[in-house]
mmCIF file of C-alpha atoms in Angstrom:
data_model
loop_
_atom_site.group_PDB
_atom_site.id
_atom_site.type_symbol
_atom_site.label_atom_id
_atom_site.label_comp_id
_atom_site.label_asym_id
_atom_site.label_seq_id
_atom_site.Cartn_x
_atom_site.Cartn_y
_atom_site.Cartn_z
ATOM 1 C CA UNK A 1 12.752 50.810 43.714
ATOM 2 C CA UNK A 2 13.338 51.156 39.955
ATOM 3 C CA UNK A 3 15.637 48.145 40.066
ATOM 4 C CA UNK A 4 12.974 46.113 41.864
ATOM 5 C CA UNK A 5 10.390 47.105 39.251
ATOM 6 C CA UNK A 6 12.703 46.011 36.433
ATOM 7 C CA UNK A 7 13.379 42.700 38.169
ATOM 8 C CA UNK A 8 9.669 42.196 38.680
ATOM 9 C CA UNK A 9 8.950 42.893 35.018
ATOM 10 C CA UNK A 10 11.713 40.532 33.904
ATOM 11 C CA UNK A 11 10.465 37.833 36.261
ATOM 12 C CA UNK A 12 6.929 38.209 34.938
ATOM 13 C CA UNK A 13 8.143 37.830 31.373
ATOM 14 C CA UNK A 14 10.131 34.734 32.274
ATOM 15 C CA UNK A 15 7.091 33.255 33.984
ATOM 16 C CA UNK A 16 4.947 33.925 30.921
ATOM 17 C CA UNK A 17 7.546 32.309 28.671
ATOM 18 C CA UNK A 18 7.751 29.285 30.959
ATOM 19 C CA UNK A 19 3.962 28.959 31.059
ATOM 20 C CA UNK A 20 3.835 29.219 27.271
ATOM 21 C CA UNK A 21 6.472 26.544 26.818
ATOM 22 C CA UNK A 22 4.767 24.269 29.317
ATOM 23 C CA UNK A 23 1.430 24.700 27.554
ATOM 24 C CA UNK A 24 3.040 24.002 24.180
ATOM 25 C CA UNK A 25 4.701 20.867 25.475
ATOM 26 C CA UNK A 26 1.450 19.682 27.038
ATOM 27 C CA UNK A 27 -0.435 20.163 23.761
ATOM 28 C CA UNK A 28 2.373 18.483 21.840
ATOM 29 C CA UNK A 29 2.393 15.536 24.222
ATOM 30 C CA UNK A 30 -1.374 15.181 23.869
ATOM 31 C CA UNK A 31 -1.057 15.206 20.083
ATOM 32 C CA UNK A 32 1.779 12.691 20.291
ATOM 33 C CA UNK A 33 -0.310 10.321 22.382
ATOM 34 C CA UNK A 34 -3.049 10.491 19.765
ATOM 35 C CA UNK A 35 -0.483 9.758 17.064
ATOM 36 C CA UNK A 36 0.987 6.879 19.013
ATOM 37 C CA UNK A 37 -2.444 5.295 19.277
ATOM 38 C CA UNK A 38 -2.570 5.221 15.502
ATOM 39 C CA UNK A 39 1.046 3.980 15.351
ATOM 40 C CA UNK A 40 1.471 5.794 12.055
ATOM 41 C CA UNK A 41 1.961 9.228 10.569
ATOM 42 C CA UNK A 42 3.185 9.688 7.048
ATOM 43 C CA UNK A 43 2.512 12.218 4.299
ATOM 44 C CA UNK A 44 2.231 9.233 1.951
ATOM 45 C CA UNK A 45 -0.447 7.580 4.077
ATOM 46 C CA UNK A 46 -2.044 10.693 5.572
ATOM 47 C CA UNK A 47 -5.518 9.371 4.800
ATOM 48 C CA UNK A 48 -5.048 7.132 7.835
ATOM 49 C CA UNK A 49 -3.757 9.862 10.139
ATOM 50 C CA UNK A 50 -6.812 10.134 12.353
ATOM 51 C CA UNK A 51 -7.736 6.484 12.246
ATOM 52 C CA UNK A 52 -7.616 4.372 15.397
ATOM 53 C CA UNK A 53 -7.625 1.241 13.274
ATOM 54 C CA UNK A 54 -4.553 1.942 11.090
ATOM 55 C CA UNK A 55 -3.247 -0.056 8.195
ATOM 56 C CA UNK A 56 0.397 0.682 9.014
ATOM 57 C CA UNK A 57 2.736 0.453 11.979
ATOM 58 C CA UNK A 58 6.317 1.439 12.652
ATOM 59 C CA UNK A 59 8.942 -1.264 12.762
ATOM 60 C CA UNK A 60 11.866 0.669 14.254
ATOM 61 C CA UNK A 61 14.457 2.922 12.724
ATOM 62 C CA UNK A 62 11.759 5.099 11.181
ATOM 63 C CA UNK A 63 10.490 2.284 8.949
ATOM 64 C CA UNK A 64 6.911 1.104 8.552
ATOM 65 C CA UNK A 65 4.890 -1.808 7.259
ATOM 66 C CA UNK A 66 1.279 -2.784 6.699
ATOM 67 C CA UNK A 67 -0.425 -4.634 9.538
ATOM 68 C CA UNK A 68 -1.404 -8.209 8.579
ATOM 69 C CA UNK A 69 -5.164 -8.643 8.614
ATOM 70 C CA UNK A 70 -5.928 -4.908 8.839
ATOM 71 C CA UNK A 71 -8.873 -3.471 6.919
ATOM 72 C CA UNK A 72 -9.893 0.074 6.043
ATOM 73 C CA UNK A 73 -12.891 0.707 3.813
ATOM 74 C CA UNK A 74 -12.019 -0.875 0.427
ATOM 75 C CA UNK A 75 -8.475 -1.802 1.506
ATOM 76 C CA UNK A 76 -7.596 -5.145 3.036
ATOM 77 C CA UNK A 77 -4.177 -6.336 4.137
ATOM 78 C CA UNK A 78 -3.523 -10.057 3.837
ATOM 79 C CA UNK A 79 -1.739 -12.230 6.390
ATOM 80 C CA UNK A 80 1.581 -11.662 4.625
ATOM 81 C CA UNK A 81 1.286 -7.920 5.361
ATOM 82 C CA UNK A 82 0.488 -6.643 1.864
ATOM 83 C CA UNK A 83 -2.577 -5.413 0.067
ATOM 84 C CA UNK A 84 -4.866 -7.915 -1.631
ATOM 85 C CA UNK A 85 -6.094 -11.458 -1.309
ATOM 86 C CA UNK A 86 -4.233 -14.229 0.431
ATOM 87 C CA UNK A 87 -1.267 -15.848 -1.301
ATOM 88 C CA UNK A 88 -2.606 -19.319 -1.868
ATOM 89 C CA UNK A 89 -1.528 -21.051 -5.050
ATOM 90 C CA UNK A 90 0.905 -23.953 -4.815
ATOM 91 C CA UNK A 91 0.035 -25.557 -8.154
ATOM 92 C CA UNK A 92 2.921 -26.237 -10.528
ATOM 93 C CA UNK A 93 0.591 -25.125 -13.321
ATOM 94 C CA UNK A 94 0.273 -21.618 -11.898
ATOM 95 C CA UNK A 95 2.431 -18.804 -13.231
ATOM 96 C CA UNK A 96 3.370 -16.731 -10.186
ATOM 97 C CA UNK A 97 4.503 -13.119 -10.450
ATOM 98 C CA UNK A 98 5.411 -10.621 -7.741
ATOM 99 C CA UNK A 99 5.051 -6.855 -8.131
ATOM 100 C CA UNK A 100 7.301 -4.646 -6.015
ATOM 101 C CA UNK A 101 6.634 -0.949 -5.639
ATOM 102 C CA UNK A 102 5.375 1.969 -3.607
ATOM 103 C CA UNK A 103 2.025 3.787 -3.485
ATOM 104 C CA UNK A 104 1.457 3.280 -7.215
ATOM 105 C CA UNK A 105 1.471 -0.489 -6.739
ATOM 106 C CA UNK A 106 -0.444 -0.231 -3.453
ATOM 107 C CA UNK A 107 -3.208 1.803 -5.143
ATOM 108 C CA UNK A 108 -4.700 3.524 -2.101
ATOM 109 C CA UNK A 109 -7.692 5.041 -3.942
ATOM 110 C CA UNK A 110 -8.322 2.132 -6.285
ATOM 111 C CA UNK A 111 -10.632 -0.801 -5.594
ATOM 112 C CA UNK A 112 -8.806 -4.094 -5.285
ATOM 113 C CA UNK A 113 -9.981 -5.333 -8.675
ATOM 114 C CA UNK A 114 -8.381 -2.289 -10.362
ATOM 115 C CA UNK A 115 -4.890 -2.712 -8.887
ATOM 116 C CA UNK A 116 -2.001 -3.389 -11.246
ATOM 117 C CA UNK A 117 -1.559 -6.826 -9.671
ATOM 118 C CA UNK A 118 -5.245 -7.740 -9.991
ATOM 119 C CA UNK A 119 -5.697 -6.510 -13.565
ATOM 120 C CA UNK A 120 -2.475 -8.196 -14.720
ATOM 121 C CA UNK A 121 -3.467 -11.468 -13.057
ATOM 122 C CA UNK A 122 -6.792 -11.494 -14.865
ATOM 123 C CA UNK A 123 -5.610 -10.378 -18.313
ATOM 124 C CA UNK A 124 -2.448 -12.465 -18.411
ATOM 125 C CA UNK A 125 -4.292 -15.552 -17.225
ATOM 126 C CA UNK A 126 -6.896 -15.106 -19.944
ATOM 127 C CA UNK A 127 -4.266 -14.469 -22.601
ATOM 128 C CA UNK A 128 -2.159 -17.507 -21.671
ATOM 129 C CA UNK A 129 -5.155 -19.702 -20.842
ATOM 130 C CA UNK A 130 -3.576 -20.854 -17.617
ATOM 131 C CA UNK A 131 -3.763 -20.016 -13.877
ATOM 132 C CA UNK A 132 -1.825 -16.870 -12.990
ATOM 133 C CA UNK A 133 -1.189 -15.423 -9.554
ATOM 134 C CA UNK A 134 0.197 -11.890 -9.224
ATOM 135 C CA UNK A 135 1.234 -10.895 -5.718
ATOM 136 C CA UNK A 136 1.187 -7.221 -4.726
ATOM 137 C CA UNK A 137 4.141 -6.100 -2.580
ATOM 138 C CA UNK A 138 3.588 -2.347 -2.890
ATOM 139 C CA UNK A 139 3.952 -0.202 0.255
ATOM 140 C CA UNK A 140 3.283 3.566 0.156
ATOM 141 C CA UNK A 141 6.361 5.728 0.558
ATOM 142 C CA UNK A 142 8.934 3.006 -0.095
ATOM 143 C CA UNK A 143 12.014 3.740 -2.175
ATOM 144 C CA UNK A 144 14.290 1.408 -4.124
ATOM 145 C CA UNK A 145 16.349 0.514 -1.042
ATOM 146 C CA UNK A 146 13.265 -0.521 0.943
ATOM 147 C CA UNK A 147 11.867 -2.414 -2.034
ATOM 148 C CA UNK A 148 15.088 -4.404 -2.197
ATOM 149 C CA UNK A 149 14.586 -5.409 1.431
ATOM 150 C CA UNK A 150 11.036 -6.556 0.654
ATOM 151 C CA UNK A 151 12.412 -8.624 -2.204
ATOM 152 C CA UNK A 152 14.838 -10.426 0.069
ATOM 153 C CA UNK A 153 12.581 -10.853 3.087
ATOM 154 C CA UNK A 154 9.138 -11.389 1.570
ATOM 155 C CA UNK A 155 9.270 -12.113 -2.158
ATOM 156 C CA UNK A 156 12.043 -14.685 -2.575
ATOM 157 C CA UNK A 157 10.482 -17.210 -0.141
ATOM 158 C CA UNK A 158 7.359 -17.353 -2.367
ATOM 159 C CA UNK A 159 9.499 -18.558 -5.304
ATOM 160 C CA UNK A 160 7.826 -16.579 -8.094
ATOM 161 C CA UNK A 161 8.619 -17.205 -11.746
ATOM 162 C CA UNK A 162 9.211 -13.485 -12.251
ATOM 163 C CA UNK A 163 9.474 -10.240 -10.293
ATOM 164 C CA UNK A 164 8.206 -6.926 -11.665
ATOM 165 C CA UNK A 165 9.575 -3.772 -10.051
ATOM 166 C CA UNK A 166 7.085 -0.967 -10.704
ATOM 167 C CA UNK A 167 9.709 1.758 -10.635
ATOM 168 C CA UNK A 168 8.534 5.313 -9.946
ATOM 169 C CA UNK A 169 10.959 8.126 -10.775
ATOM 170 C CA UNK A 170 10.952 9.368 -7.181
ATOM 171 C CA UNK A 171 12.229 5.945 -6.062
ATOM 172 C CA UNK A 172 15.651 7.480 -6.663
ATOM 173 C CA UNK A 173 15.108 9.471 -3.479
ATOM 174 C CA UNK A 174 16.983 7.294 -1.020
ATOM 175 C CA UNK A 175 15.619 9.291 1.881
ATOM 176 C CA UNK A 176 12.354 8.096 3.346
ATOM 177 C CA UNK A 177 9.456 9.798 1.572
ATOM 178 C CA UNK A 178 7.172 8.855 4.416
ATOM 179 C CA UNK A 179 8.029 8.634 8.097
ATOM 180 C CA UNK A 180 6.694 7.494 11.430
ATOM 181 C CA UNK A 181 7.208 8.880 14.911
ATOM 182 C CA UNK A 182 10.450 7.343 16.258
ATOM 183 C CA UNK A 183 10.406 5.874 19.746
ATOM 184 C CA UNK A 184 13.170 8.130 21.083
ATOM 185 C CA UNK A 185 11.876 11.030 23.196
ATOM 186 C CA UNK A 186 14.473 13.460 21.891
ATOM 187 C CA UNK A 187 12.584 13.734 18.592
ATOM 188 C CA UNK A 188 9.075 13.869 19.976
ATOM 189 C CA UNK A 189 8.610 17.602 20.274
ATOM 190 C CA UNK A 190 9.962 18.385 16.808
ATOM 191 C CA UNK A 191 7.896 15.689 15.104
ATOM 192 C CA UNK A 192 4.757 16.730 16.940
ATOM 193 C CA UNK A 193 5.327 20.385 16.035
ATOM 194 C CA UNK A 194 5.608 19.316 12.398
ATOM 195 C CA UNK A 195 2.361 17.384 12.675
ATOM 196 C CA UNK A 196 0.502 20.351 14.198
ATOM 197 C CA UNK A 197 1.847 22.629 11.485
ATOM 198 C CA UNK A 198 0.789 20.128 8.809
ATOM 199 C CA UNK A 199 -2.760 19.888 10.166
ATOM 200 C CA UNK A 200 -3.048 23.662 10.603
ATOM 201 C CA UNK A 201 -1.911 24.435 7.062
ATOM 202 C CA UNK A 202 -3.509 21.488 5.294
ATOM 203 C CA UNK A 203 -6.468 23.434 3.775
ATOM 204 C CA UNK A 204 -4.056 25.876 2.162
ATOM 205 C CA UNK A 205 -1.519 23.300 0.973
ATOM 206 C CA UNK A 206 -0.946 23.400 -2.776
ATOM 207 C CA UNK A 207 1.415 21.073 -4.580
ATOM 208 C CA UNK A 208 4.029 22.931 -6.606
ATOM 209 C CA UNK A 209 4.326 20.493 -9.501
ATOM 210 C CA UNK A 210 7.194 22.380 -11.124
ATOM 211 C CA UNK A 211 9.246 22.182 -7.933
ATOM 212 C CA UNK A 212 8.255 18.547 -7.551
ATOM 213 C CA UNK A 213 9.599 17.811 -11.039
ATOM 214 C CA UNK A 214 12.863 19.559 -10.224
ATOM 215 C CA UNK A 215 13.148 17.531 -7.022
ATOM 216 C CA UNK A 216 12.715 14.281 -8.957
ATOM 217 C CA UNK A 217 15.408 15.307 -11.433
ATOM 218 C CA UNK A 218 17.723 16.327 -8.590
ATOM 219 C CA UNK A 219 17.379 12.966 -6.832
ATOM 220 C CA UNK A 220 17.928 11.127 -10.105
ATOM 221 C CA UNK A 221 21.123 13.062 -10.811
ATOM 222 C CA UNK A 222 22.479 12.588 -7.294
ATOM 223 C CA UNK A 223 21.443 8.995 -6.647
ATOM 224 C CA UNK A 224 21.071 7.140 -9.928
ATOM 225 C CA UNK A 225 24.495 5.524 -9.660
ATOM 226 C CA UNK A 226 23.434 4.035 -6.330
ATOM 227 C CA UNK A 227 20.022 3.091 -7.754
ATOM 228 C CA UNK A 228 21.771 1.316 -10.620
ATOM 229 C CA UNK A 229 23.911 -0.601 -8.162
ATOM 230 C CA UNK A 230 20.839 -1.736 -6.209
ATOM 231 C CA UNK A 231 19.014 -2.780 -9.372
ATOM 232 C CA UNK A 232 22.029 -4.786 -10.541
ATOM 233 C CA UNK A 233 22.171 -6.509 -7.153
ATOM 234 C CA UNK A 234 18.475 -7.350 -7.373
ATOM 235 C CA UNK A 235 18.932 -8.728 -10.882
ATOM 236 C CA UNK A 236 21.878 -10.861 -9.849
ATOM 237 C CA UNK A 237 20.113 -12.263 -6.789
ATOM 238 C CA UNK A 238 17.059 -13.158 -8.862
ATOM 239 C CA UNK A 239 19.153 -14.684 -11.632
ATOM 240 C CA UNK A 240 20.866 -16.929 -9.093
ATOM 241 C CA UNK A 241 17.450 -18.333 -8.201
ATOM 242 C CA UNK A 242 16.322 -18.577 -11.836
ATOM 243 C CA UNK A 243 13.724 -15.845 -11.406
ATOM 244 C CA UNK A 244 13.161 -13.363 -14.223
ATOM 245 C CA UNK A 245 13.349 -9.646 -13.457
ATOM 246 C CA UNK A 246 11.361 -6.898 -15.187
ATOM 247 C CA UNK A 247 11.770 -3.193 -14.510
ATOM 248 C CA UNK A 248 8.422 -1.572 -15.319
ATOM 249 C CA UNK A 249 8.792 2.217 -15.507
ATOM 250 C CA UNK A 250 5.825 3.970 -13.927
ATOM 251 C CA UNK A 251 4.842 6.857 -16.254
ATOM 252 C CA UNK A 252 5.302 10.229 -14.560
ATOM 253 C CA UNK A 253 2.148 12.278 -15.159
ATOM 254 C CA UNK A 254 2.798 15.440 -13.139
ATOM 255 C CA UNK A 255 4.956 18.511 -13.650
ATOM 256 C CA UNK A 256 3.882 19.162 -17.256
ATOM 257 C CA UNK A 257 0.637 19.880 -19.113
ATOM 258 C CA UNK A 258 1.146 17.777 -22.242
ATOM 259 C CA UNK A 259 3.360 14.842 -23.151
ATOM 260 C CA UNK A 260 5.341 16.883 -25.666
ATOM 261 C CA UNK A 261 6.474 19.005 -22.697
ATOM 262 C CA UNK A 262 7.616 16.005 -20.644
ATOM 263 C CA UNK A 263 10.835 17.049 -18.854
ATOM 264 C CA UNK A 264 11.726 13.515 -17.796
ATOM 265 C CA UNK A 265 12.903 12.133 -21.147
ATOM 266 C CA UNK A 266 16.582 11.904 -20.123
ATOM 267 C CA UNK A 267 15.596 10.046 -16.953
ATOM 268 C CA UNK A 268 13.656 7.445 -18.939
ATOM 269 C CA UNK A 269 16.638 7.077 -21.274
ATOM 270 C CA UNK A 270 18.974 6.420 -18.335
ATOM 271 C CA UNK A 271 16.666 3.737 -17.002
ATOM 272 C CA UNK A 272 16.214 2.019 -20.360
ATOM 273 C CA UNK A 273 19.990 1.798 -20.753
ATOM 274 C CA UNK A 274 19.965 -0.640 -17.820
ATOM 275 C CA UNK A 275 18.435 -3.330 -20.050
ATOM 276 C CA UNK A 276 20.401 -6.556 -19.710
ATOM 277 C CA UNK A 277 19.907 -10.289 -20.012
ATOM 278 C CA UNK A 278 18.865 -10.466 -16.356
ATOM 279 C CA UNK A 279 17.060 -7.096 -16.242
ATOM 280 C CA UNK A 280 14.344 -6.392 -18.810
ATOM 281 C CA UNK A 281 12.991 -2.846 -19.011
ATOM 282 C CA UNK A 282 9.378 -2.101 -19.954
ATOM 283 C CA UNK A 283 8.268 1.468 -20.715
ATOM 284 C CA UNK A 284 4.489 2.091 -20.953
ATOM 285 C CA UNK A 285 4.900 5.836 -21.593
ATOM 286 C CA UNK A 286 4.495 5.619 -25.412
ATOM 287 C CA UNK A 287 1.029 4.100 -24.893
ATOM 288 C CA UNK A 288 0.032 7.190 -22.905
ATOM 289 C CA UNK A 289 1.545 9.523 -25.481
ATOM 290 C CA UNK A 290 -0.454 7.869 -28.270
ATOM 291 C CA UNK A 291 -3.703 8.563 -26.419
ATOM 292 C CA UNK A 292 -3.585 12.232 -27.416
ATOM 293 C CA UNK A 293 -4.845 13.155 -23.961
ATOM 294 C CA UNK A 294 -3.243 15.408 -21.324
ATOM 295 C CA UNK A 295 -1.326 13.650 -18.530
ATOM 296 C CA UNK A 296 -3.689 15.000 -15.880
ATOM 297 C CA UNK A 297 -6.604 13.095 -17.425
ATOM 298 C CA UNK A 298 -5.006 9.872 -16.162
ATOM 299 C CA UNK A 299 -4.867 11.027 -12.517
ATOM 300 C CA UNK A 300 -6.953 9.171 -9.959
ATOM 301 C CA UNK A 301 -8.619 12.497 -9.127
ATOM 302 C CA UNK A 302 -8.074 16.199 -9.777
ATOM 303 C CA UNK A 303 -5.737 16.612 -6.791
ATOM 304 C CA UNK A 304 -3.888 13.292 -6.820
ATOM 305 C CA UNK A 305 -1.453 12.338 -9.589
ATOM 306 C CA UNK A 306 -1.485 8.625 -8.759
ATOM 307 C CA UNK A 307 -2.742 6.496 -11.633
ATOM 308 C CA UNK A 308 -6.465 6.091 -12.169
ATOM 309 C CA UNK A 309 -8.023 2.685 -12.849
ATOM 310 C CA UNK A 310 -7.921 3.499 -16.569
ATOM 311 C CA UNK A 311 -4.241 4.439 -16.446
ATOM 312 C CA UNK A 312 -3.415 1.322 -14.424
ATOM 313 C CA UNK A 313 -5.205 -0.812 -16.991
ATOM 314 C CA UNK A 314 -3.138 0.785 -19.758
ATOM 315 C CA UNK A 315 0.094 0.042 -17.861
ATOM 316 C CA UNK A 316 -1.070 -3.529 -17.298
ATOM 317 C CA UNK A 317 -1.825 -4.015 -20.990
ATOM 318 C CA UNK A 318 1.722 -3.020 -21.928
ATOM 319 C CA UNK A 319 3.147 -5.273 -19.206
ATOM 320 C CA UNK A 320 0.929 -8.209 -20.132
ATOM 321 C CA UNK A 321 1.795 -8.018 -23.811
ATOM 322 C CA UNK A 322 5.528 -8.023 -23.026
ATOM 323 C CA UNK A 323 5.239 -10.935 -20.584
ATOM 324 C CA UNK A 324 3.097 -13.041 -22.914
ATOM 325 C CA UNK A 325 5.661 -12.710 -25.697
ATOM 326 C CA UNK A 326 8.666 -13.512 -23.526
ATOM 327 C CA UNK A 327 9.544 -17.120 -24.239
ATOM 328 C CA UNK A 328 12.027 -17.142 -21.385
ATOM 329 C CA UNK A 329 9.003 -16.775 -19.079
ATOM 330 C CA UNK A 330 6.105 -18.667 -20.641
ATOM 331 C CA UNK A 331 8.174 -21.096 -22.744
ATOM 332 C CA UNK A 332 9.639 -22.885 -19.732
ATOM 333 C CA UNK A 333 6.354 -23.458 -17.852
ATOM 334 C CA UNK A 334 4.516 -26.782 -17.801
ATOM 335 C CA UNK A 335 1.651 -26.926 -20.292
ATOM 336 C CA UNK A 336 -1.695 -26.039 -18.734
ATOM 337 C CA UNK A 337 -4.083 -28.966 -18.241
ATOM 338 C CA UNK A 338 -7.063 -26.775 -19.146
#
């Protein structure tokens, strides 16, 4: 009798465990189906998590892209699959630039007229007194490897006069900084569990800026040799097609309270050493340091370290001044008829 009671108790526990697992899987599957309707989940684009009209979709292998023609509030995706107006100019008088980058170039919280591409197009055109078109190829979460693919697939066919890579220090992370649900079923439960945990803990999530800074430095130390190799390849490919290449360093504004405490100085130095005839480095950081203001004052909001419209304008001013003085860029263009 005692043995039967023990078996009965064990069986009951096993049944409860099985029921619990089945319930968990059912909830996970339901959550997954919701996710799959959106086609996208990424910490970098989490603002679109619950949207049924997403801006992004997966493309296989854990990669993602913007959906041509998609719209979300102040954000519009053009037919080429990137943020901003349509790519239209074919005039030989037009100076055409392309900006590669990640979320800083994409400018999720900025209106279109405040994007780096838009501001640079307006100010450079006014300064040079000629038509200028600046194409925005920024995609949130992309790293240097993915940006190189965009260069080859999307930018080169447009035949720009110059390419500007808006390089963020975390681009040295060669792992994907955003991710989408893969199509294989073997990963579904784990990814869904991560999603549920993320949603459950979201109100309590606090960014540890000190740890974030250490992570950036770690990736730079481990991967900068590979980053350098990719940048050299980009420069060579562009040089072969007579396209100028500018590496614009995105100022890091998190992980320290004042610019005299900036821990990223050695990283900037490494990047600036890459300067070459076919790779011109532009560093806007000194302009921010001269402001006398704390780095956080340039954030887009109190919780998001992406550049504000004011900070983006400051970056654009540094970029525009450098471009306007570069005779290898403006000196070879046909004279404007204006």
